[in-house]
Amino acid sequence: MLQGKTALVTGSTSGIGLGLAKALARQGANIVLNGFGDIDGARAELLAIGVQVAYHGADMGRMADIEDLMKYSAAQFGRVDILVNNAGIQHVDDVQDFPPARWDAVIAINLTSAFHTARLALPAMRSANWGRIINLASVHGLVGSAGKSAYVAAKHGLVGLTKVIALENATTGVTCNAICPGWVLTPLVQQQVDAKAAQHGLSNEQAKQQLLREKEPSMQFTTPEELGELALFLCSPAANNVRGVAWNMDGGWAAQ
Ligand code: NAD
């Protein structure tokens, strides 16, 4: 379905981003990989699927890096057809204790980066009259949780940005939508499981169950594979007129 297309997935060396990159690659898209950590491992998994893979180590909190990433992607593959704004970080503290530098970092990486990638990807998408922008928001783009001020503000902002990009391109072949997962057991969430286990003297399994019980009625983690299938739907012709939605995959979290 995506043969000949190029997908840039930010923060794709791990977790959800890697899961989405693999789903897009299985449909034939070449991948621009970005993020830190196990770059070689992620690259090997994608190459094994049989697509071309390029890597750029942009820090998504830095505008100059993002500009370089977008130039690099165009130079490698001509243009970005599918932009997945996925890179994200978390910091948990009540507002009065929240370090201002962490606030700035969460907003820059989780929200502002999506503005920069989109503004730089849109001209080529519009001239091709085809493009998909998928923003990895969160159920925290729809509801709040104590301790997550910067993250909730960034994700609500990302849902808003999604709607505006969708509207500005509504008469074109370029769509923009957001995906809003509940708990997904990635390194980002494992840190929160570890903190809960340490705080309450729980085992890893008990801490995971408690995390789910607090928020997610299904008592199940959403998987990167399930999110990958949703991203593929948004890239398919069936989703040509899906514009500006924030689609949660959250085990009923936001239905409460
Ligand atoms: P993760 O920590 O497993 O992966 C984050 C990725 O982003 C990694 O590849 C990391 O290297 C990269 N990254 C971090 N900072 C970066 C930076 N400054 N520049 C470039 N890359 C950077 O996290 P994840 O759980 O897979 O999260 C991916 C996205 O999904 C995030 O936007 C997150 O907010 C969102 N999300 C996650 C969950 C969850 O439960 N895990 C739920 C809802 C939304």
PDB file of C-alpha atoms and ligand atoms in Angstrom:
ATOM      1  CA  MET A   1       0.000   0.000   0.000  1.00  0.00           C
ATOM      2  CA  LEU A   2       2.869   2.420   0.761  1.00  0.00           C
ATOM      3  CA  GLN A   3       5.411   1.278  -1.842  1.00  0.00           C
ATOM      4  CA  GLY A   4       7.467   4.245  -3.044  1.00  0.00           C
ATOM      5  CA  LYS A   5       6.415   6.432  -0.116  1.00  0.00           C
ATOM      6  CA  THR A   6       8.720   7.799   2.579  1.00  0.00           C
ATOM      7  CA  ALA A   7       7.790   7.915   6.251  1.00  0.00           C
ATOM      8  CA  LEU A   8       9.646  10.018   8.795  1.00  0.00           C
ATOM      9  CA  VAL A   9       8.921   8.750  12.298  1.00  0.00           C
ATOM     10  CA  THR A  10      10.450  10.899  15.030  1.00  0.00           C
ATOM     11  CA  GLY A  11      11.613   9.036  18.139  1.00  0.00           C
ATOM     12  CA  SER A  12      11.537   5.717  16.296  1.00  0.00           C
ATOM     13  CA  THR A  13      14.442   3.909  17.976  1.00  0.00           C
ATOM     14  CA  SER A  14      12.154   2.580  20.717  1.00  0.00           C
ATOM     15  CA  GLY A  15       8.615   1.847  21.859  1.00  0.00           C
ATOM     16  CA  ILE A  16       5.651   3.144  19.891  1.00  0.00           C
ATOM     17  CA  GLY A  17       7.748   4.945  17.254  1.00  0.00           C
ATOM     18  CA  LEU A  18       9.612   1.772  16.347  1.00  0.00           C
ATOM     19  CA  GLY A  19       6.317  -0.158  16.267  1.00  0.00           C
ATOM     20  CA  LEU A  20       4.798   2.401  13.878  1.00  0.00           C
ATOM     21  CA  ALA A  21       7.919   2.479  11.695  1.00  0.00           C
ATOM     22  CA  LYS A  22       7.779  -1.333  11.370  1.00  0.00           C
ATOM     23  CA  ALA A  23       4.080  -1.269  10.454  1.00  0.00           C
ATOM     24  CA  LEU A  24       4.703   1.376   7.769  1.00  0.00           C
ATOM     25  CA  ALA A  25       7.766  -0.509   6.473  1.00  0.00           C
ATOM     26  CA  ARG A  26       5.749  -3.744   6.159  1.00  0.00           C
ATOM     27  CA  GLN A  27       3.506  -1.843   3.735  1.00  0.00           C
ATOM     28  CA  GLY A  28       6.578  -0.831   1.716  1.00  0.00           C
ATOM     29  CA  ALA A  29       7.407   2.662   2.993  1.00  0.00           C
ATOM     30  CA  ASN A  30      11.043   3.697   3.229  1.00  0.00           C
ATOM     31  CA  ILE A  31      11.817   4.985   6.699  1.00  0.00           C
ATOM     32  CA  VAL A  32      13.691   7.936   8.142  1.00  0.00           C
ATOM     33  CA  LEU A  33      14.600   6.830  11.634  1.00  0.00           C
ATOM     34  CA  ASN A  34      15.231   9.323  14.455  1.00  0.00           C
ATOM     35  CA  GLY A  35      15.889   9.099  18.179  1.00  0.00           C
ATOM     36  CA  PHE A  36      18.553   8.006  20.620  1.00  0.00           C
ATOM     37  CA  GLY A  37      19.606   4.719  22.232  1.00  0.00           C
ATOM     38  CA  ASP A  38      19.733   1.478  20.247  1.00  0.00           C
ATOM     39  CA  ILE A  39      19.909   2.981  16.755  1.00  0.00           C
ATOM     40  CA  ASP A  40      21.608  -0.049  15.186  1.00  0.00           C
ATOM     41  CA  GLY A  41      18.998  -2.441  16.610  1.00  0.00           C
ATOM     42  CA  ALA A  42      16.105  -0.376  15.243  1.00  0.00           C
ATOM     43  CA  ARG A  43      17.815   0.029  11.868  1.00  0.00           C
ATOM     44  CA  ALA A  44      18.434  -3.749  11.634  1.00  0.00           C
ATOM     45  CA  GLU A  45      14.766  -4.559  12.405  1.00  0.00           C
ATOM     46  CA  LEU A  46      13.623  -2.210   9.626  1.00  0.00           C
ATOM     47  CA  LEU A  47      16.212  -3.331   7.087  1.00  0.00           C
ATOM     48  CA  ALA A  48      15.119  -6.949   7.695  1.00  0.00           C
ATOM     49  CA  ILE A  49      11.650  -5.965   6.437  1.00  0.00           C
ATOM     50  CA  GLY A  50      13.282  -5.052   3.100  1.00  0.00           C
ATOM     51  CA  VAL A  51      12.887  -1.277   2.887  1.00  0.00           C
ATOM     52  CA  GLN A  52      15.451   1.513   2.705  1.00  0.00           C
ATOM     53  CA  VAL A  53      16.323   3.127   6.015  1.00  0.00           C
ATOM     54  CA  ALA A  54      18.042   6.444   6.723  1.00  0.00           C
ATOM     55  CA  TYR A  55      18.860   7.780  10.181  1.00  0.00           C
ATOM     56  CA  HIS A  56      19.162  11.324  11.497  1.00  0.00           C
ATOM     57  CA  GLY A  57      19.960  12.033  15.149  1.00  0.00           C
ATOM     58  CA  ALA A  58      18.108  15.359  15.457  1.00  0.00           C
ATOM     59  CA  ASP A  59      17.297  16.412  18.996  1.00  0.00           C
ATOM     60  CA  MET A  60      13.604  17.192  18.530  1.00  0.00           C
ATOM     61  CA  GLY A  61      13.852  19.887  21.180  1.00  0.00           C
ATOM     62  CA  ARG A  62      16.077  21.986  18.890  1.00  0.00           C
ATOM     63  CA  MET A  63      14.713  23.866  15.883  1.00  0.00           C
ATOM     64  CA  ALA A  64      18.036  23.908  14.013  1.00  0.00           C
ATOM     65  CA  ASP A  65      18.296  20.106  14.334  1.00  0.00           C
ATOM     66  CA  ILE A  66      14.742  19.688  13.042  1.00  0.00           C
ATOM     67  CA  GLU A  67      15.466  21.893  10.028  1.00  0.00           C
ATOM     68  CA  ASP A  68      18.494  19.749   9.291  1.00  0.00           C
ATOM     69  CA  LEU A  69      16.454  16.532   9.701  1.00  0.00           C
ATOM     70  CA  MET A  70      13.878  17.744   7.181  1.00  0.00           C
ATOM     71  CA  LYS A  71      16.555  18.758   4.647  1.00  0.00           C
ATOM     72  CA  TYR A  72      18.287  15.404   5.132  1.00  0.00           C
ATOM     73  CA  SER A  73      15.016  13.453   4.625  1.00  0.00           C
ATOM     74  CA  ALA A  74      14.280  15.305   1.384  1.00  0.00           C
ATOM     75  CA  ALA A  75      17.842  14.744   0.159  1.00  0.00           C
ATOM     76  CA  GLN A  76      17.647  11.001   0.930  1.00  0.00           C
ATOM     77  CA  PHE A  77      14.207  10.196  -0.490  1.00  0.00           C
ATOM     78  CA  GLY A  78      12.877  13.253  -2.384  1.00  0.00           C
ATOM     79  CA  ARG A  79      10.213  14.196   0.146  1.00  0.00           C
ATOM     80  CA  VAL A  80       8.434  13.067   3.299  1.00  0.00           C
ATOM     81  CA  ASP A  81       5.016  11.615   2.398  1.00  0.00           C
ATOM     82  CA  ILE A  82       4.095  10.385   5.873  1.00  0.00           C
ATOM     83  CA  LEU A  83       5.157  12.392   8.909  1.00  0.00           C
ATOM     84  CA  VAL A  84       4.697  10.724  12.285  1.00  0.00           C
ATOM     85  CA  ASN A  85       5.363  13.141  15.140  1.00  0.00           C
ATOM     86  CA  ASN A  86       6.081  10.629  17.870  1.00  0.00           C
ATOM     87  CA  ALA A  87       9.150  11.727  19.882  1.00  0.00           C
ATOM     88  CA  GLY A  88       8.116  12.476  23.424  1.00  0.00           C
ATOM     89  CA  ILE A  89       9.280  12.621  27.010  1.00  0.00           C
ATOM     90  CA  GLN A  90       7.544  12.671  30.368  1.00  0.00           C
ATOM     91  CA  HIS A  91       8.215  14.387  33.679  1.00  0.00           C
ATOM     92  CA  VAL A  92       6.038  13.837  36.760  1.00  0.00           C
ATOM     93  CA  ASP A  93       5.877  16.473  39.547  1.00  0.00           C
ATOM     94  CA  ASP A  94       3.182  18.714  40.951  1.00  0.00           C
ATOM     95  CA  VAL A  95       3.193  22.224  39.468  1.00  0.00           C
ATOM     96  CA  GLN A  96       4.822  23.907  42.481  1.00  0.00           C
ATOM     97  CA  ASP A  97       7.710  21.423  42.328  1.00  0.00           C
ATOM     98  CA  PHE A  98       7.974  21.164  38.518  1.00  0.00           C
ATOM     99  CA  PRO A  99      11.463  22.209  37.342  1.00  0.00           C
ATOM    100  CA  PRO A 100      10.989  24.982  34.723  1.00  0.00           C
ATOM    101  CA  ALA A 101      13.690  23.478  32.503  1.00  0.00           C
ATOM    102  CA  ARG A 102      11.732  20.184  32.375  1.00  0.00           C
ATOM    103  CA  TRP A 103       8.556  22.106  31.455  1.00  0.00           C
ATOM    104  CA  ASP A 104      10.418  23.757  28.569  1.00  0.00           C
ATOM    105  CA  ALA A 105      11.857  20.427  27.399  1.00  0.00           C
ATOM    106  CA  VAL A 106       8.487  18.615  27.462  1.00  0.00           C
ATOM    107  CA  ILE A 107       6.773  21.422  25.523  1.00  0.00           C
ATOM    108  CA  ALA A 108       9.624  21.654  22.997  1.00  0.00           C
ATOM    109  CA  ILE A 109       9.897  17.922  22.287  1.00  0.00           C
ATOM    110  CA  ASN A 110       6.231  16.894  22.622  1.00  0.00           C
ATOM    111  CA  LEU A 111       4.578  19.918  20.976  1.00  0.00           C
ATOM    112  CA  THR A 112       6.786  22.520  19.294  1.00  0.00           C
ATOM    113  CA  SER A 113       8.688  19.892  17.304  1.00  0.00           C
ATOM    114  CA  ALA A 114       5.446  18.881  15.556  1.00  0.00           C
ATOM    115  CA  PHE A 115       4.881  22.480  14.440  1.00  0.00           C
ATOM    116  CA  HIS A 116       8.384  22.616  12.957  1.00  0.00           C
ATOM    117  CA  THR A 117       8.260  19.240  11.178  1.00  0.00           C
ATOM    118  CA  ALA A 118       4.776  19.965   9.812  1.00  0.00           C
ATOM    119  CA  ARG A 119       5.613  23.465   8.542  1.00  0.00           C
ATOM    120  CA  LEU A 120       8.648  22.038   6.746  1.00  0.00           C
ATOM    121  CA  ALA A 121       6.934  18.898   5.365  1.00  0.00           C
ATOM    122  CA  LEU A 122       3.711  20.541   4.169  1.00  0.00           C
ATOM    123  CA  PRO A 123       4.932  22.381   1.028  1.00  0.00           C
ATOM    124  CA  ALA A 124       6.078  19.138  -0.672  1.00  0.00           C
ATOM    125  CA  MET A 125       2.998  17.218   0.515  1.00  0.00           C
ATOM    126  CA  ARG A 126       0.729  19.924  -0.867  1.00  0.00           C
ATOM    127  CA  SER A 127       2.466  20.047  -4.229  1.00  0.00           C
ATOM    128  CA  ALA A 128       2.167  16.238  -4.495  1.00  0.00           C
ATOM    129  CA  ASN A 129      -1.457  16.554  -3.287  1.00  0.00           C
ATOM    130  CA  TRP A 130      -0.907  13.596  -0.971  1.00  0.00           C
ATOM    131  CA  GLY A 131       0.370  13.446   2.574  1.00  0.00           C
ATOM    132  CA  ARG A 132      -0.338  12.033   5.983  1.00  0.00           C
ATOM    133  CA  ILE A 133       0.564  13.745   9.240  1.00  0.00           C
ATOM    134  CA  ILE A 134      -0.011  11.551  12.270  1.00  0.00           C
ATOM    135  CA  ASN A 135       0.580  13.101  15.677  1.00  0.00           C
ATOM    136  CA  LEU A 136       1.218  10.731  18.575  1.00  0.00           C
ATOM    137  CA  ALA A 137      -0.746  12.586  21.208  1.00  0.00           C
ATOM    138  CA  SER A 138      -2.125  10.638  24.177  1.00  0.00           C
ATOM    139  CA  VAL A 139      -5.270  10.112  26.178  1.00  0.00           C
ATOM    140  CA  HIS A 140      -3.613  13.026  28.027  1.00  0.00           C
ATOM    141  CA  GLY A 141      -4.500  15.111  24.976  1.00  0.00           C
ATOM    142  CA  LEU A 142      -8.135  14.575  26.016  1.00  0.00           C
ATOM    143  CA  VAL A 143      -8.104  14.376  29.825  1.00  0.00           C
ATOM    144  CA  GLY A 144      -5.730  15.425  32.610  1.00  0.00           C
ATOM    145  CA  SER A 145      -3.846  13.561  35.328  1.00  0.00           C
ATOM    146  CA  ALA A 146      -2.263  15.047  38.453  1.00  0.00           C
ATOM    147  CA  GLY A 147       1.504  15.474  38.268  1.00  0.00           C
ATOM    148  CA  LYS A 148       1.674  15.733  34.476  1.00  0.00           C
ATOM    149  CA  SER A 149       1.128  19.453  33.807  1.00  0.00           C
ATOM    150  CA  ALA A 150       3.649  19.882  30.984  1.00  0.00           C
ATOM    151  CA  TYR A 151       2.766  16.576  29.313  1.00  0.00           C
ATOM    152  CA  VAL A 152      -1.002  17.209  29.474  1.00  0.00           C
ATOM    153  CA  ALA A 153      -0.560  20.789  28.224  1.00  0.00           C
ATOM    154  CA  ALA A 154       1.680  19.610  25.364  1.00  0.00           C
ATOM    155  CA  LYS A 155      -0.672  16.780  24.350  1.00  0.00           C
ATOM    156  CA  HIS A 156      -3.791  18.985  24.482  1.00  0.00           C
ATOM    157  CA  GLY A 157      -1.806  21.460  22.366  1.00  0.00           C
ATOM    158  CA  LEU A 158      -0.885  18.727  19.917  1.00  0.00           C
ATOM    159  CA  VAL A 159      -4.550  17.751  19.512  1.00  0.00           C
ATOM    160  CA  GLY A 160      -5.332  21.425  18.806  1.00  0.00           C
ATOM    161  CA  LEU A 161      -2.487  21.709  16.302  1.00  0.00           C
ATOM    162  CA  THR A 162      -3.803  18.540  14.611  1.00  0.00           C
ATOM    163  CA  LYS A 163      -7.211  20.139  14.054  1.00  0.00           C
ATOM    164  CA  VAL A 164      -5.746  23.339  12.613  1.00  0.00           C
ATOM    165  CA  ILE A 165      -3.414  21.520  10.189  1.00  0.00           C
ATOM    166  CA  ALA A 166      -6.358  19.327   9.115  1.00  0.00           C
ATOM    167  CA  LEU A 167      -8.520  22.394   8.454  1.00  0.00           C
ATOM    168  CA  GLU A 168      -5.850  24.320   6.581  1.00  0.00           C
ATOM    169  CA  ASN A 169      -5.427  21.347   4.217  1.00  0.00           C
ATOM    170  CA  ALA A 170      -9.011  20.109   4.146  1.00  0.00           C
ATOM    171  CA  THR A 171      -9.477  20.558   0.391  1.00  0.00           C
ATOM    172  CA  THR A 172      -6.190  18.801  -0.441  1.00  0.00           C
ATOM    173  CA  GLY A 173      -4.967  15.212  -0.322  1.00  0.00           C
ATOM    174  CA  VAL A 174      -3.075  15.969   2.878  1.00  0.00           C
ATOM    175  CA  THR A 175      -4.691  14.770   6.101  1.00  0.00           C
ATOM    176  CA  CYS A 176      -3.657  15.308   9.697  1.00  0.00           C
ATOM    177  CA  ASN A 177      -4.912  13.242  12.623  1.00  0.00           C
ATOM    178  CA  ALA A 178      -3.886  12.379  16.175  1.00  0.00           C
ATOM    179  CA  ILE A 179      -3.623   9.015  17.904  1.00  0.00           C
ATOM    180  CA  CYS A 180      -4.282   9.014  21.641  1.00  0.00           C
ATOM    181  CA  PRO A 181      -3.055   5.879  23.426  1.00  0.00           C
ATOM    182  CA  GLY A 182      -3.684   4.986  27.037  1.00  0.00           C
ATOM    183  CA  TRP A 183      -0.964   2.957  28.773  1.00  0.00           C
ATOM    184  CA  VAL A 184       1.528   1.297  26.406  1.00  0.00           C
ATOM    185  CA  LEU A 185       4.279  -0.706  28.110  1.00  0.00           C
ATOM    186  CA  THR A 186       7.312   1.097  26.654  1.00  0.00           C
ATOM    187  CA  PRO A 187      10.443   2.403  28.435  1.00  0.00           C
ATOM    188  CA  LEU A 188       8.562   5.689  29.044  1.00  0.00           C
ATOM    189  CA  VAL A 189       5.881   3.872  31.060  1.00  0.00           C
ATOM    190  CA  GLN A 190       8.213   1.300  32.621  1.00  0.00           C
ATOM    191  CA  GLN A 191       9.887   4.246  34.412  1.00  0.00           C
ATOM    192  CA  GLN A 192       6.513   5.072  35.975  1.00  0.00           C
ATOM    193  CA  VAL A 193       5.954   1.399  36.888  1.00  0.00           C
ATOM    194  CA  ASP A 194       9.407   1.341  38.537  1.00  0.00           C
ATOM    195  CA  ALA A 195       8.633   4.548  40.486  1.00  0.00           C
ATOM    196  CA  LYS A 196       5.340   3.059  41.733  1.00  0.00           C
ATOM    197  CA  ALA A 197       7.020  -0.219  42.716  1.00  0.00           C
ATOM    198  CA  ALA A 198       9.719   1.631  44.660  1.00  0.00           C
ATOM    199  CA  GLN A 199       7.247   4.014  46.325  1.00  0.00           C
ATOM    200  CA  HIS A 200       4.814   1.326  47.503  1.00  0.00           C
ATOM    201  CA  GLY A 201       7.160  -1.670  47.879  1.00  0.00           C
ATOM    202  CA  LEU A 202       5.418  -3.578  45.047  1.00  0.00           C
ATOM    203  CA  SER A 203       6.722  -6.147  42.580  1.00  0.00           C
ATOM    204  CA  ASN A 204       6.959  -5.136  38.921  1.00  0.00           C
ATOM    205  CA  GLU A 205       3.778  -7.138  38.145  1.00  0.00           C
ATOM    206  CA  GLN A 206       1.839  -5.627  41.081  1.00  0.00           C
ATOM    207  CA  ALA A 207       2.907  -2.099  40.064  1.00  0.00           C
ATOM    208  CA  LYS A 208       1.741  -2.693  36.465  1.00  0.00           C
ATOM    209  CA  GLN A 209      -1.643  -3.947  37.684  1.00  0.00           C
ATOM    210  CA  GLN A 210      -2.021  -0.912  39.962  1.00  0.00           C
ATOM    211  CA  LEU A 211      -1.158   1.476  37.135  1.00  0.00           C
ATOM    212  CA  LEU A 212      -3.831  -0.132  34.941  1.00  0.00           C
ATOM    213  CA  ARG A 213      -6.425  -0.292  37.734  1.00  0.00           C
ATOM    214  CA  GLU A 214      -6.124   3.464  38.371  1.00  0.00           C
ATOM    215  CA  LYS A 215      -6.935   4.495  34.785  1.00  0.00           C
ATOM    216  CA  GLU A 216      -7.610   1.780  32.220  1.00  0.00           C
ATOM    217  CA  PRO A 217     -10.891  -0.183  32.585  1.00  0.00           C
ATOM    218  CA  SER A 218      -9.768  -2.909  30.149  1.00  0.00           C
ATOM    219  CA  MET A 219      -6.839  -3.738  32.503  1.00  0.00           C
ATOM    220  CA  GLN A 220      -4.760  -4.213  29.326  1.00  0.00           C
ATOM    221  CA  PHE A 221      -1.858  -2.260  27.870  1.00  0.00           C
ATOM    222  CA  THR A 222      -2.335  -1.045  24.290  1.00  0.00           C
ATOM    223  CA  THR A 223       0.482  -2.425  22.106  1.00  0.00           C
ATOM    224  CA  PRO A 224       2.691  -0.673  19.539  1.00  0.00           C
ATOM    225  CA  GLU A 225       1.403  -3.269  17.022  1.00  0.00           C
ATOM    226  CA  GLU A 226      -2.225  -2.200  17.609  1.00  0.00           C
ATOM    227  CA  LEU A 227      -1.223   1.453  17.236  1.00  0.00           C
ATOM    228  CA  GLY A 228       0.627   0.536  14.030  1.00  0.00           C
ATOM    229  CA  GLU A 229      -2.596  -0.863  12.556  1.00  0.00           C
ATOM    230  CA  LEU A 230      -4.419   2.388  13.380  1.00  0.00           C
ATOM    231  CA  ALA A 231      -1.645   4.394  11.710  1.00  0.00           C
ATOM    232  CA  LEU A 232      -1.938   2.175   8.606  1.00  0.00           C
ATOM    233  CA  PHE A 233      -5.673   2.822   8.483  1.00  0.00           C
ATOM    234  CA  LEU A 234      -5.018   6.573   8.625  1.00  0.00           C
ATOM    235  CA  CYS A 235      -2.592   6.166   5.698  1.00  0.00           C
ATOM    236  CA  SER A 236      -5.068   4.116   3.639  1.00  0.00           C
ATOM    237  CA  PRO A 237      -7.449   5.435   0.950  1.00  0.00           C
ATOM    238  CA  ALA A 238     -10.347   4.579   3.290  1.00  0.00           C
ATOM    239  CA  ALA A 239      -9.154   7.406   5.550  1.00  0.00           C
ATOM    240  CA  ASN A 240      -9.017  10.058   2.793  1.00  0.00           C
ATOM    241  CA  ASN A 241     -11.746  12.008   4.551  1.00  0.00           C
ATOM    242  CA  VAL A 242     -10.678  11.415   8.148  1.00  0.00           C
ATOM    243  CA  ARG A 243      -9.454  14.886   9.096  1.00  0.00           C
ATOM    244  CA  GLY A 244      -8.566  16.396  12.436  1.00  0.00           C
ATOM    245  CA  VAL A 245      -9.659  13.520  14.649  1.00  0.00           C
ATOM    246  CA  ALA A 246      -8.067  12.543  17.970  1.00  0.00           C
ATOM    247  CA  TRP A 247      -8.621   8.788  18.060  1.00  0.00           C
ATOM    248  CA  ASN A 248      -8.085   7.197  21.427  1.00  0.00           C
ATOM    249  CA  MET A 249      -6.952   3.597  21.877  1.00  0.00           C
ATOM    250  CA  ASP A 250      -7.059   3.622  25.641  1.00  0.00           C
ATOM    251  CA  GLY A 251      -8.995   0.628  26.990  1.00  0.00           C
ATOM    252  CA  GLY A 252     -11.887   2.906  27.958  1.00  0.00           C
ATOM    253  CA  TRP A 253      -9.782   5.419  29.947  1.00  0.00           C
ATOM    254  CA  ALA A 254     -11.453   8.529  28.479  1.00  0.00           C
ATOM    255  CA  ALA A 255     -14.926   6.954  28.385  1.00  0.00           C
ATOM    256  CA  GLN A 256     -15.230   7.140  32.187  1.00  0.00           C
TER     257      GLN A 256
HETATM  258  P1  NAD B   1       9.875   5.730  24.500  1.00  0.00           P
HETATM  259  O1  NAD B   1      10.594   6.415  25.614  1.00  0.00           O
HETATM  260  O2  NAD B   1       9.878   4.242  24.393  1.00  0.00           O
HETATM  261  O3  NAD B   1      10.371   6.293  23.097  1.00  0.00           O
HETATM  262  C1  NAD B   1      10.576   7.662  22.907  1.00  0.00           C
HETATM  263  C2  NAD B   1      11.364   7.844  21.643  1.00  0.00           C
HETATM  264  O4  NAD B   1      11.612   9.246  21.489  1.00  0.00           O
HETATM  265  C3  NAD B   1      12.728   7.161  21.670  1.00  0.00           C
HETATM  266  O5  NAD B   1      13.045   6.723  20.371  1.00  0.00           O
HETATM  267  C4  NAD B   1      13.654   8.289  22.095  1.00  0.00           C
HETATM  268  O6  NAD B   1      15.002   8.092  21.685  1.00  0.00           O
HETATM  269  C5  NAD B   1      13.016   9.448  21.383  1.00  0.00           C
HETATM  270  N1  NAD B   1      13.335  10.743  21.937  1.00  0.00           N
HETATM  271  C6  NAD B   1      13.244  11.173  23.214  1.00  0.00           C
HETATM  272  N2  NAD B   1      13.673  12.444  23.300  1.00  0.00           N
HETATM  273  C7  NAD B   1      14.027  12.810  22.053  1.00  0.00           C
HETATM  274  C8  NAD B   1      14.545  14.001  21.496  1.00  0.00           C
HETATM  275  N3  NAD B   1      14.814  15.077  22.243  1.00  0.00           N
HETATM  276  N4  NAD B   1      14.804  14.013  20.167  1.00  0.00           N
HETATM  277  C9  NAD B   1      14.582  12.939  19.399  1.00  0.00           C
HETATM  278  N5  NAD B   1      14.091  11.791  19.864  1.00  0.00           N
HETATM  279  C10 NAD B   1      13.819  11.736  21.179  1.00  0.00           C
HETATM  280  O7  NAD B   1       8.385   6.312  24.586  1.00  0.00           O
HETATM  281  P2  NAD B   1       7.014   5.808  23.943  1.00  0.00           P
HETATM  282  O8  NAD B   1       6.164   5.365  25.071  1.00  0.00           O
HETATM  283  O9  NAD B   1       7.226   4.924  22.788  1.00  0.00           O
HETATM  284  O10 NAD B   1       6.419   7.206  23.478  1.00  0.00           O
HETATM  285  C11 NAD B   1       6.284   7.607  22.136  1.00  0.00           C
HETATM  286  C12 NAD B   1       5.200   8.657  22.037  1.00  0.00           C
HETATM  287  O11 NAD B   1       3.946   8.110  22.423  1.00  0.00           O
HETATM  288  C13 NAD B   1       5.445   9.872  22.943  1.00  0.00           C
HETATM  289  O12 NAD B   1       5.055  11.040  22.276  1.00  0.00           O
HETATM  290  C14 NAD B   1       4.517   9.605  24.110  1.00  0.00           C
HETATM  291  O13 NAD B   1       4.140  10.778  24.768  1.00  0.00           O
HETATM  292  C15 NAD B   1       3.362   8.925  23.407  1.00  0.00           C
HETATM  293  N6  NAD B   1       2.509   8.135  24.289  1.00  0.00           N
HETATM  294  C16 NAD B   1       3.034   7.083  24.996  1.00  0.00           C
HETATM  295  C17 NAD B   1       2.179   6.362  25.825  1.00  0.00           C
HETATM  296  C18 NAD B   1       2.649   5.181  26.638  1.00  0.00           C
HETATM  297  O14 NAD B   1       1.869   4.677  27.457  1.00  0.00           O
HETATM  298  N7  NAD B   1       3.865   4.685  26.444  1.00  0.00           N
HETATM  299  C19 NAD B   1       0.836   6.700  25.929  1.00  0.00           C
HETATM  300  C20 NAD B   1       0.371   7.770  25.197  1.00  0.00           C
HETATM  301  C21 NAD B   1       1.207   8.487  24.374  1.00  0.00           C
END
